[in-house]
CSV table of C-alpha atoms in Angstrom, one decimal:
chain,number,residue,atom,x,y,z
V,20,UNK,CA,139.7,113.0,128.0
V,21,UNK,CA,136.6,112.9,130.2
V,22,UNK,CA,133.5,111.7,128.5
V,23,UNK,CA,129.9,112.3,129.6
V,24,UNK,CA,127.0,110.4,128.2
V,25,UNK,CA,123.9,112.4,128.6
V,26,UNK,CA,120.9,113.3,126.5
V,27,UNK,CA,120.6,117.1,126.4
V,28,UNK,CA,119.8,120.0,124.3
V,29,UNK,CA,122.2,122.7,123.4
V,30,UNK,CA,120.6,124.8,126.1
V,31,UNK,CA,123.0,123.2,128.6
V,32,UNK,CA,125.3,126.1,127.8
V,33,UNK,CA,122.8,128.3,129.5
V,34,UNK,CA,123.2,126.2,132.7
V,35,UNK,CA,126.9,126.6,132.4
V,36,UNK,CA,126.7,130.4,132.2
V,37,UNK,CA,124.5,130.4,135.3
V,38,UNK,CA,127.1,128.2,137.1
V,39,UNK,CA,129.8,130.6,136.2
V,40,UNK,CA,127.9,133.5,137.6
V,41,UNK,CA,126.3,131.9,140.6
V,42,UNK,CA,129.3,129.9,141.9
V,43,UNK,CA,132.0,132.4,140.8
V,44,UNK,CA,134.0,129.5,139.5
V,45,UNK,CA,137.2,131.0,141.0
V,46,UNK,CA,140.3,130.2,139.1
V,47,UNK,CA,142.6,128.4,141.6
V,48,UNK,CA,145.6,130.5,140.6
V,49,UNK,CA,144.1,134.0,139.9
V,50,UNK,CA,141.1,134.0,142.1
V,51,UNK,CA,138.8,135.6,139.4
V,52,UNK,CA,136.0,134.6,137.2
V,53,UNK,CA,137.1,132.8,134.0
V,54,UNK,CA,136.7,134.3,130.5
V,55,UNK,CA,134.2,132.3,128.5
V,56,UNK,CA,134.7,131.5,124.8
V,57,UNK,CA,131.7,130.0,123.0
V,58,UNK,CA,132.7,128.6,119.6
V,59,UNK,CA,129.6,127.7,117.6
V,60,UNK,CA,130.0,125.9,114.2
V,61,UNK,CA,127.4,125.5,111.5
V,62,UNK,CA,126.1,122.2,110.1
V,63,UNK,CA,128.9,120.4,112.0
V,64,UNK,CA,127.9,116.8,112.8
V,65,UNK,CA,129.3,114.9,115.8
V,66,UNK,CA,131.5,112.7,113.6
V,67,UNK,CA,133.0,115.9,112.1
V,68,UNK,CA,135.5,116.0,114.9
V,69,UNK,CA,138.0,113.2,114.5
V,70,UNK,CA,138.4,112.6,118.3
V,71,UNK,CA,134.6,112.1,118.5
V,72,UNK,CA,133.6,110.0,115.5
V,73,UNK,CA,136.9,108.5,114.5
V,74,UNK,CA,136.3,109.5,110.9
V,75,UNK,CA,139.1,110.4,108.4
V,76,UNK,CA,138.6,114.1,108.9
V,77,UNK,CA,141.7,115.8,110.4
V,78,UNK,CA,140.9,118.1,113.3
V,79,UNK,CA,144.0,118.3,115.6
V,80,UNK,CA,143.0,121.5,117.4
V,81,UNK,CA,139.4,120.3,118.2
V,82,UNK,CA,140.9,117.0,119.1
V,83,UNK,CA,143.1,118.7,121.6
V,84,UNK,CA,140.1,120.4,123.2
V,85,UNK,CA,138.4,117.0,123.5
V,86,UNK,CA,141.5,115.4,125.0
V,87,UNK,CA,142.0,118.2,127.6
V,88,UNK,CA,138.3,118.7,128.4
V,89,UNK,CA,134.9,117.1,128.8
V,90,UNK,CA,133.1,115.5,125.8
V,91,UNK,CA,129.3,115.2,125.8
V,92,UNK,CA,128.9,112.3,123.4
V,93,UNK,CA,125.1,112.4,123.2
V,94,UNK,CA,124.4,116.1,122.7
V,95,UNK,CA,121.5,116.6,120.3
V,96,UNK,CA,119.6,119.3,118.6
V,97,UNK,CA,116.1,119.2,120.1
V,98,UNK,CA,114.4,119.8,116.8
V,99,UNK,CA,112.9,122.5,114.6
V,100,UNK,CA,109.7,123.8,113.1
V,101,UNK,CA,111.7,125.0,110.0
V,102,UNK,CA,114.0,123.4,107.5
V,103,UNK,CA,116.5,125.9,108.5
V,104,UNK,CA,117.2,124.1,111.8
V,105,UNK,CA,120.1,126.4,112.7
V,106,UNK,CA,117.6,129.2,113.4
V,107,UNK,CA,115.9,127.5,116.4
V,108,UNK,CA,119.2,125.8,117.4
V,109,UNK,CA,120.8,129.2,117.8
V,110,UNK,CA,117.8,130.7,119.6
V,111,UNK,CA,117.8,127.8,122.1
V,112,UNK,CA,121.6,128.3,122.7
V,113,UNK,CA,121.2,132.1,123.1
V,114,UNK,CA,118.2,132.1,125.4
V,115,UNK,CA,118.4,128.8,127.2
V,116,UNK,CA,114.8,128.0,126.1
V,117,UNK,CA,113.6,124.7,124.7
V,118,UNK,CA,112.0,124.5,121.3
V,119,UNK,CA,108.4,124.9,122.4
V,120,UNK,CA,109.0,128.1,124.4
V,121,UNK,CA,110.7,130.0,121.6
V,122,UNK,CA,108.8,132.7,119.7
V,123,UNK,CA,107.7,131.1,116.5
V,124,UNK,CA,110.6,129.3,114.7
V,125,UNK,CA,113.2,131.2,116.7
V,126,UNK,CA,114.1,133.9,114.2
V,127,UNK,CA,112.9,136.7,116.6
V,128,UNK,CA,114.1,136.8,120.2
V,129,UNK,CA,111.6,139.1,122.0
V,130,UNK,CA,112.9,141.4,124.8
V,131,UNK,CA,111.2,139.2,127.4
V,132,UNK,CA,113.6,136.4,126.5
V,133,UNK,CA,116.9,137.3,128.2
V,134,UNK,CA,119.9,136.2,126.1
V,135,UNK,CA,123.1,134.6,127.2
V,136,UNK,CA,125.0,137.8,126.4
V,137,UNK,CA,122.7,139.9,128.6
V,138,UNK,CA,123.1,137.4,131.5
V,139,UNK,CA,126.9,137.5,131.3
V,140,UNK,CA,126.8,141.3,131.0
V,141,UNK,CA,124.7,141.5,134.1
V,142,UNK,CA,127.2,139.4,136.0
V,143,UNK,CA,130.1,141.8,135.2
V,144,UNK,CA,131.4,140.4,132.0
V,145,UNK,CA,132.4,142.3,128.9
V,146,UNK,CA,130.5,140.6,126.1
V,147,UNK,CA,131.6,140.4,122.5
V,148,UNK,CA,130.4,138.7,119.3
V,149,UNK,CA,132.0,137.7,116.0
V,150,UNK,CA,130.5,136.0,113.0
V,151,UNK,CA,127.1,134.6,112.1
V,152,UNK,CA,123.9,135.9,113.6
V,153,UNK,CA,120.7,134.2,112.5
V,154,UNK,CA,118.2,136.1,114.7
V,155,UNK,CA,116.8,139.7,114.5
V,156,UNK,CA,118.9,142.8,114.7
V,157,UNK,CA,117.4,144.1,117.9
V,158,UNK,CA,118.3,141.0,119.9
V,159,UNK,CA,121.9,141.2,118.5
V,160,UNK,CA,122.3,144.8,119.6
V,161,UNK,CA,121.1,144.2,123.1
V,162,UNK,CA,123.0,141.0,123.7
V,163,UNK,CA,126.6,142.2,123.5
V,164,UNK,CA,128.7,145.2,124.5
V,165,UNK,CA,130.5,145.1,121.2
V,166,UNK,CA,131.6,143.0,118.3
V,167,UNK,CA,133.6,142.9,115.1
V,168,UNK,CA,132.6,141.4,111.8
V,169,UNK,CA,129.0,140.3,111.6
V,170,UNK,CA,127.4,138.2,108.8
V,171,UNK,CA,123.9,136.9,108.0
V,172,UNK,CA,121.8,140.1,108.0
V,173,UNK,CA,119.6,139.5,105.1
V,174,UNK,CA,122.1,139.5,102.2
V,175,UNK,CA,123.7,136.3,101.3
V,176,UNK,CA,125.8,135.4,98.2
V,177,UNK,CA,126.2,131.7,99.0
V,178,UNK,CA,130.0,131.9,98.9
V,179,UNK,CA,132.5,131.7,101.8
V,180,UNK,CA,135.0,133.7,99.7
V,181,UNK,CA,132.5,136.4,98.8
V,182,UNK,CA,130.5,136.8,102.0
V,183,UNK,CA,128.6,140.1,102.7
V,184,UNK,CA,129.8,141.5,106.0
V,185,UNK,CA,129.1,144.3,108.4
V,186,UNK,CA,131.1,146.1,111.1
V,187,UNK,CA,129.5,145.9,114.5
V,188,UNK,CA,126.6,148.3,114.7
V,189,UNK,CA,125.6,149.3,118.3
V,190,UNK,CA,122.2,150.3,117.1
V,191,UNK,CA,121.6,147.1,115.1
V,192,UNK,CA,121.1,149.0,111.9
V,193,UNK,CA,122.4,146.5,109.4
V,194,UNK,CA,121.3,147.2,105.8
V,195,UNK,CA,122.5,146.3,102.3
V,196,UNK,CA,123.9,149.8,102.0
V,197,UNK,CA,126.4,149.4,104.9
V,198,UNK,CA,127.4,145.8,103.9
V,199,UNK,CA,130.7,145.2,102.2
V,200,UNK,CA,132.8,142.4,100.7
V,201,UNK,CA,136.5,141.8,101.4
V,202,UNK,CA,138.5,141.2,98.2
V,203,UNK,CA,142.0,141.3,97.0
V,204,UNK,CA,143.3,143.9,94.6
V,205,UNK,CA,145.8,143.3,91.8
V,206,UNK,CA,148.6,143.6,94.3
V,207,UNK,CA,147.0,141.0,96.7
V,208,UNK,CA,146.1,143.7,99.2
V,209,UNK,CA,142.9,143.1,101.1
V,210,UNK,CA,140.4,145.8,100.4
V,211,UNK,CA,136.7,146.5,101.2
V,212,UNK,CA,134.2,147.3,98.6
V,213,UNK,CA,130.4,147.8,98.7
V,214,UNK,CA,128.0,145.3,97.2
V,215,UNK,CA,126.8,146.1,93.7
V,216,UNK,CA,124.2,144.7,91.3
V,217,UNK,CA,126.8,142.5,89.6
V,218,UNK,CA,127.4,140.5,92.7
V,219,UNK,CA,125.7,137.2,91.8
V,220,UNK,CA,125.1,134.3,94.1
V,221,UNK,CA,127.8,131.7,94.1
V,222,UNK,CA,129.6,129.5,94.9
V,223,UNK,CA,132.1,131.0,92.4
V,224,UNK,CA,134.8,132.4,94.7
V,225,UNK,CA,138.2,131.0,95.6
V,226,UNK,CA,141.1,132.1,97.8
V,227,UNK,CA,142.1,134.3,94.8
V,228,UNK,CA,139.1,136.5,95.3
V,229,UNK,CA,139.2,137.1,99.0
V,230,UNK,CA,139.6,135.6,102.5
V,231,UNK,CA,137.4,132.7,103.7
V,232,UNK,CA,134.8,133.5,106.3
V,233,UNK,CA,136.5,131.2,108.8
V,234,UNK,CA,139.8,133.1,108.4
V,235,UNK,CA,138.0,136.5,108.8
V,236,UNK,CA,136.1,135.5,112.0
V,237,UNK,CA,139.2,133.8,113.6
V,238,UNK,CA,141.4,136.8,113.1
V,239,UNK,CA,138.8,139.1,114.5
V,240,UNK,CA,138.6,136.9,117.6
V,241,UNK,CA,142.4,136.8,117.8
V,242,UNK,CA,142.6,140.6,117.6
V,243,UNK,CA,140.1,141.0,120.5
V,244,UNK,CA,142.1,138.5,122.7
V,245,UNK,CA,145.4,140.2,121.9
V,246,UNK,CA,144.1,143.7,122.5
V,247,UNK,CA,142.1,143.0,125.7
V,248,UNK,CA,143.1,145.3,128.6
V,249,UNK,CA,140.1,145.5,130.8
V,250,UNK,CA,140.2,144.1,134.3
V,251,UNK,CA,136.7,142.6,133.7
V,252,UNK,CA,136.3,139.0,132.5
V,253,UNK,CA,135.0,138.6,128.9
V,254,UNK,CA,132.6,136.4,127.2
V,255,UNK,CA,132.9,136.0,123.4
V,256,UNK,CA,130.4,134.4,121.1
V,257,UNK,CA,132.4,133.2,118.1
V,258,UNK,CA,130.0,131.9,115.5
V,259,UNK,CA,131.6,130.4,112.4
V,260,UNK,CA,129.6,129.8,109.2
V,261,UNK,CA,131.7,126.7,108.3
V,262,UNK,CA,131.2,123.9,107.6
V,263,UNK,CA,127.9,125.0,106.2
V,264,UNK,CA,127.6,124.7,102.4
V,265,UNK,CA,128.9,125.7,100.0
V,266,UNK,CA,131.6,123.4,101.2
V,267,UNK,CA,134.5,125.6,100.0
V,268,UNK,CA,138.1,125.5,101.3
V,269,UNK,CA,141.4,126.7,100.1
V,270,UNK,CA,143.3,124.4,97.7
V,271,UNK,CA,145.7,123.3,100.4
V,272,UNK,CA,142.9,121.7,102.3
V,273,UNK,CA,141.1,120.3,99.3
V,274,UNK,CA,144.3,118.6,98.3
V,275,UNK,CA,144.2,116.8,101.7
V,276,UNK,CA,141.1,114.8,100.6
V,277,UNK,CA,141.2,113.4,97.1
V,278,UNK,CA,137.7,112.3,96.5
V,279,UNK,CA,138.7,108.9,95.0
V,280,UNK,CA,140.4,108.0,98.3
V,281,UNK,CA,137.7,109.1,100.7
V,282,UNK,CA,136.0,106.2,102.5
V,283,UNK,CA,132.3,106.2,102.5
V,284,UNK,CA,130.6,105.9,105.9
V,285,UNK,CA,128.8,102.7,106.8
V,286,UNK,CA,125.4,104.4,106.5
V,287,UNK,CA,126.0,105.5,102.9
V,288,UNK,CA,123.0,104.9,100.6
V,289,UNK,CA,122.5,106.1,97.0
V,290,UNK,CA,118.9,107.1,97.8
V,291,UNK,CA,116.7,107.5,100.9
V,292,UNK,CA,114.1,104.7,100.9
V,293,UNK,CA,111.1,107.0,101.5
V,294,UNK,CA,110.0,110.6,101.5
V,295,UNK,CA,110.8,111.9,105.0
V,296,UNK,CA,108.9,115.1,104.5
V,297,UNK,CA,111.9,117.2,103.6
V,298,UNK,CA,113.3,115.2,100.8
V,299,UNK,CA,113.3,118.1,98.3
V,300,UNK,CA,114.6,121.0,100.5
V,301,UNK,CA,117.5,123.1,99.3
V,302,UNK,CA,120.1,121.0,101.1
V,303,UNK,CA,119.0,118.0,99.1
V,304,UNK,CA,119.3,119.9,95.8
V,305,UNK,CA,123.0,120.2,96.2
V,306,UNK,CA,123.6,117.1,94.2
V,307,UNK,CA,121.6,114.9,91.8
V,308,UNK,CA,119.8,111.6,92.7
V,309,UNK,CA,120.8,108.9,93.1
V,310,UNK,CA,123.9,109.8,95.3
V,311,UNK,CA,126.4,107.7,93.5
V,312,UNK,CA,129.5,106.6,95.3
V,313,UNK,CA,131.4,109.3,93.2
V,314,UNK,CA,129.0,112.0,94.3
V,315,UNK,CA,129.0,110.9,97.9
V,316,UNK,CA,132.8,110.7,98.0
V,317,UNK,CA,133.1,114.3,96.6
V,318,UNK,CA,130.6,115.7,99.0
V,319,UNK,CA,132.4,114.0,101.9
V,320,UNK,CA,135.8,115.2,100.7
V,321,UNK,CA,134.6,118.8,100.4
V,322,UNK,CA,133.0,118.5,103.9
V,323,UNK,CA,136.2,117.2,105.4
V,324,UNK,CA,138.3,119.9,103.7
V,325,UNK,CA,136.2,122.8,105.0
V,326,UNK,CA,136.2,121.3,108.5
V,327,UNK,CA,140.0,120.9,108.5
V,328,UNK,CA,140.3,124.5,107.3
V,329,UNK,CA,138.0,125.6,110.1
V,330,UNK,CA,140.0,123.6,112.6
V,331,UNK,CA,143.2,125.5,111.7
V,332,UNK,CA,141.4,128.8,112.3
V,333,UNK,CA,140.1,127.6,115.7
V,334,UNK,CA,143.7,126.7,116.5
V,335,UNK,CA,144.8,130.3,115.9
V,336,UNK,CA,142.3,131.5,118.4
V,337,UNK,CA,143.5,129.0,121.0
V,338,UNK,CA,147.1,129.9,120.4
V,339,UNK,CA,146.2,133.6,120.9
V,340,UNK,CA,144.8,132.6,124.3
V,341,UNK,CA,147.9,130.8,125.2
V,342,UNK,CA,150.3,133.5,124.0
V,343,UNK,CA,148.4,136.2,125.9
V,344,UNK,CA,148.4,134.2,129.1
V,345,UNK,CA,144.6,133.8,129.2
V,346,UNK,CA,144.2,130.2,128.2
V,347,UNK,CA,144.3,128.7,131.8
V,348,UNK,CA,141.6,131.1,132.9
V,349,UNK,CA,139.3,130.7,129.9
V,350,UNK,CA,136.4,128.2,129.7
V,351,UNK,CA,136.1,127.1,126.1
V,352,UNK,CA,132.8,125.7,124.8
V,353,UNK,CA,132.8,124.1,121.3
V,354,UNK,CA,129.4,123.2,119.9
V,355,UNK,CA,127.7,122.7,116.6
V,356,UNK,CA,124.2,124.0,115.7
V,357,UNK,CA,123.0,120.9,113.8
V,358,UNK,CA,124.3,117.7,112.1
V,359,UNK,CA,124.4,117.0,108.4
V,360,UNK,CA,123.8,114.0,106.2
V,361,UNK,CA,126.5,114.4,103.6
V,362,UNK,CA,125.7,111.1,101.9
V,363,UNK,CA,124.5,109.1,105.0
V,364,UNK,CA,121.2,107.3,104.2
V,365,UNK,CA,121.2,108.9,100.8
V,366,UNK,CA,120.7,112.4,102.3
V,367,UNK,CA,122.8,115.5,102.2
V,368,UNK,CA,121.0,117.9,104.5
V,369,UNK,CA,120.2,118.2,108.2
V,370,UNK,CA,116.4,117.8,108.1
V,371,UNK,CA,116.4,114.3,109.6
V,372,UNK,CA,116.7,112.6,113.0
V,373,UNK,CA,119.3,110.0,112.3
V,374,UNK,CA,121.8,109.9,115.1
V,375,UNK,CA,124.9,110.3,112.9
V,376,UNK,CA,123.3,112.8,110.5
V,377,UNK,CA,120.9,115.5,111.4
V,378,UNK,CA,120.6,115.9,115.2
V,379,UNK,CA,123.8,114.7,116.8
V,380,UNK,CA,126.3,117.5,117.4
V,381,UNK,CA,129.7,118.0,118.9
V,382,UNK,CA,129.8,119.5,122.4
V,383,UNK,CA,133.1,119.9,124.3
V,384,UNK,CA,133.9,121.9,127.4
C-alpha cells in the first residue's frame, strides 16, 4: 500500500487522464496505452472503505485495490452550491473544473466545457459509461461512444430494487416513455416492464422484486469487458448509485450487520448542537430527532450492508478484468462523490464539512 497525503479536489482525475494521453503511459509488457476504469460511488465516505478508515465495514475487494495501489488519504469534495452535493461533485470530476468555474450548480455541462470522456475519445480511446448520470442529457450523449444501462434521467422511485432505467441512447433522448423497470416474474425470470401510474416511490422493494442497482451496473460492466474485441484502449465510467439512500441491500448482507452489535463511531451525537444551515434537508429527514443510539446503530448497519454488497459487485468487475487478461493493463480509479454523516455529530446527510462526514471521500489509484 502506498499512501499519499495531499489536499485535492476530485478533479485530480482529470490530471490523470491528461497524463495518460500526454505521456502515453506505456505498459512495460504490452507497449500500449492502458485501459482506464473509473469507478464512482455515491455518498461513500472515506471511512466507508475498511482499509482506509478501519471501521467495521467489510470491503475486501476495495481493500485489495488499496493494498495494491495508491491511497490519497486527504481527498475532499471542494463544496457545493446545492444540497445535492453529488451534482457539482460529478461535474467537477467530468470536466476537471473547480466549483467556481462550473455552470451554475453543475447540473448543465455546456459544450464549451470539454468532458473527460471527450478527452479520452480524442486520444484514441473507446469510451463507455454505465450507471448514474446526474448532468444533462446532451452532455451525456457527447461524452461517450456508447453505454449500457443508464439511470437518473428525471424519474426516480427512491428504491434500489425498483430503479427506473434506460438503455443507452446515442441521441440523449431519455424520457419516461422509454424508461423501464427490471423485475422478476413468477418463475424468477428477469423481465422488463414499462413504468406505470401505480409505481409509487419507495423504498418498498427487496431482492424478491428485482435486481439491485449495484448488481445491474456491475454485470453491464462485466459484459463490456468480456466482449471487448477492439484494438483500441477503452475508458469506462462506471457510476454506482450505492451507497446512496435508501440504504437497501439483500438479506445476506443485512444479516452481516445486526444493528445491536454495530459499534457507534467516536463522533456519534444524538443531535447536532446548532443549525448548520442544512439541518432540515431531505437527508436529515431519514430518521427522527434525536438520533438515539438505536437509530444511529440501525442507520450505520444499513450503510455498512449496502457498502459490502457494493464491494462484492466491484469484485466481480475486477475479476472480469483478470479473467480476460486486461487487469495488468488497466488503470483503476475508485472514488466517491461525497461523504455522509450517518449518525456522526447527530447528522445523517452530506451537507456539512466535518472531515469524517460530508467532504472526505475515498480515492484510490
